[in-house]
Coordinates of C-alpha atoms in Angstrom, one line a residue:
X1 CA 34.7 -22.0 110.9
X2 CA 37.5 -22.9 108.5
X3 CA 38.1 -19.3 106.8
X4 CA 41.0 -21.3 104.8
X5 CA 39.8 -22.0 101.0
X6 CA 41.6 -25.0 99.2
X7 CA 41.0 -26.9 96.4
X8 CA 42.6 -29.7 94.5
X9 CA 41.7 -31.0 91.0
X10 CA 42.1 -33.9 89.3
X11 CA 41.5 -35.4 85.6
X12 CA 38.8 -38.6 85.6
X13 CA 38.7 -39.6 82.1
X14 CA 38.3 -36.1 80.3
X15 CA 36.1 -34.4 83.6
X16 CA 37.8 -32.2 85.8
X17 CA 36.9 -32.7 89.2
X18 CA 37.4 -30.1 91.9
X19 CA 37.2 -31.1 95.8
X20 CA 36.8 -27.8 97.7
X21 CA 37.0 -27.2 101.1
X22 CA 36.7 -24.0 103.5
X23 CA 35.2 -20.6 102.2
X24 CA 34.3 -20.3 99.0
X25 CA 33.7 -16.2 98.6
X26 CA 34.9 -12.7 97.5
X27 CA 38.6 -13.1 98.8
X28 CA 38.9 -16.5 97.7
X29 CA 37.2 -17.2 94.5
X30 CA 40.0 -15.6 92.6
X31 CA 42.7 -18.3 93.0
X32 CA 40.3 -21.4 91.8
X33 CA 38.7 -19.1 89.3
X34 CA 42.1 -18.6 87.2
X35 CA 42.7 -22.0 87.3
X36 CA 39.4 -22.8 85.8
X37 CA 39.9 -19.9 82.9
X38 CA 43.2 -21.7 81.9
X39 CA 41.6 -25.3 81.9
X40 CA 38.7 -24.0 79.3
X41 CA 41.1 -22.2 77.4
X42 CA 42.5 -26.0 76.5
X43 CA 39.6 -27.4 75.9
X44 CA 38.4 -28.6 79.3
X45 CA 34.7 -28.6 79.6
X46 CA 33.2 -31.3 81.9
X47 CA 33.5 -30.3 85.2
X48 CA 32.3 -31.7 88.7
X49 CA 32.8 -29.9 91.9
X50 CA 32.7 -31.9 95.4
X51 CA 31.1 -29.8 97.9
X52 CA 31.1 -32.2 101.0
X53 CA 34.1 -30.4 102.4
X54 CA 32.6 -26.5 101.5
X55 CA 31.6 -24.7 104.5
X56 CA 30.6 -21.7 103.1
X57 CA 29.9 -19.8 99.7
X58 CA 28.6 -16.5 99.3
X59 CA 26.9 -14.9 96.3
X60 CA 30.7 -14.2 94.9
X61 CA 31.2 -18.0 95.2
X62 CA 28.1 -18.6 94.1
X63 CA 28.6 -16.1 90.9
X64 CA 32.0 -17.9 89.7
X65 CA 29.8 -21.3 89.7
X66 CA 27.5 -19.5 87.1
X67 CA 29.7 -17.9 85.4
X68 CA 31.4 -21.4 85.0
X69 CA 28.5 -23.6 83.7
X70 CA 27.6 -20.9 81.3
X71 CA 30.8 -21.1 79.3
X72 CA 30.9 -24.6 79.8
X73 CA 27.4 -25.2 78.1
X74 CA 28.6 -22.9 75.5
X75 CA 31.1 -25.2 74.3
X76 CA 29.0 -28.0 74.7
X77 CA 30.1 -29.1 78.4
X78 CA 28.2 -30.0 81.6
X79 CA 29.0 -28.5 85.5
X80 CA 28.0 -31.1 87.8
X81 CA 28.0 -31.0 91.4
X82 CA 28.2 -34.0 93.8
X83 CA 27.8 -33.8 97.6
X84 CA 26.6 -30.6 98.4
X85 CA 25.7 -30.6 102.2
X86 CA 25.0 -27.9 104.8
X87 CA 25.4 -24.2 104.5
X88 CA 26.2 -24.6 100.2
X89 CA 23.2 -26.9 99.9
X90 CA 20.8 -24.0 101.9
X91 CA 22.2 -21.6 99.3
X92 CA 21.3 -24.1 96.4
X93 CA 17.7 -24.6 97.6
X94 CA 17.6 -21.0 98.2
X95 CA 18.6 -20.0 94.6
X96 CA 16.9 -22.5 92.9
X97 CA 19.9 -23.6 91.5
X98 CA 19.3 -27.3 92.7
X99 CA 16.7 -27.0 89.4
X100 CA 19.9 -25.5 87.2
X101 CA 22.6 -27.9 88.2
X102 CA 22.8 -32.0 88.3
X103 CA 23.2 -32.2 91.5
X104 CA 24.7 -35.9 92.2
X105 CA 25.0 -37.9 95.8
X106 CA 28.9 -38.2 95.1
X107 CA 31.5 -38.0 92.4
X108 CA 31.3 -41.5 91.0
X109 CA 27.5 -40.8 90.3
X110 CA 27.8 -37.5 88.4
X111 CA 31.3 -38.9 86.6
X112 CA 28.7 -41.9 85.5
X113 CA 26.0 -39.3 84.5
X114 CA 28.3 -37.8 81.4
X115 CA 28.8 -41.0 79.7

């Protein structure tokens, strides 16, 4: 297993969307946390992450996530998530948070779903 985390992000017409890949969790969330803390602190509130390259999350990964889409829908934005696969998706179902979040079956879909 790929214990690496890395993310990229990239602006699609006003939505952030964040590709991650590796291990989401406790030593790893902190890095794409503050970058999301400095993108709502300008304004940015549409996100979408891309979970096909995720390999794991744990309930620290999973708590950054929630933390997310409930300062997002505060100001009036959407989380989205496209392509969740695998171990992520079992944690999803788990949760129930498949019934929280859009959950789309790639990026293009959930950037058509906010317009």
């Amino acid at each position: 297993m790929n214990n690496r985390f890395e993310y990229t992000k990239t602006d699609r017409d006003g939505v952030i969307v964040f590709t991650l890949s590796g291990s989401l969790d406790i030593g790893t969330v902190a890095t794409m946390k503050a970058d999301l803390d400095s993108l709502l602190s300008i304004g940015q509130h549409n996100v979408v992450f891309e979970l096909s390259d995720l390999e794991q999350i744990d309930s620290s990964g999973i708590g950054a996530i929630i933390a997310l889409f409930k300062r997002v829908r505060t100001n009036k934005g959407m989380v989205k998530i496209a392509r969740l696969v695998g171990q992520p998706k079992e944690i999803f179902s788990l949760l129930r948070l498949d019934r929280v979040f859009e959950i789309h079956s790639d990026v293009e879909a959930a950037l058509k779903s906010f317009h």
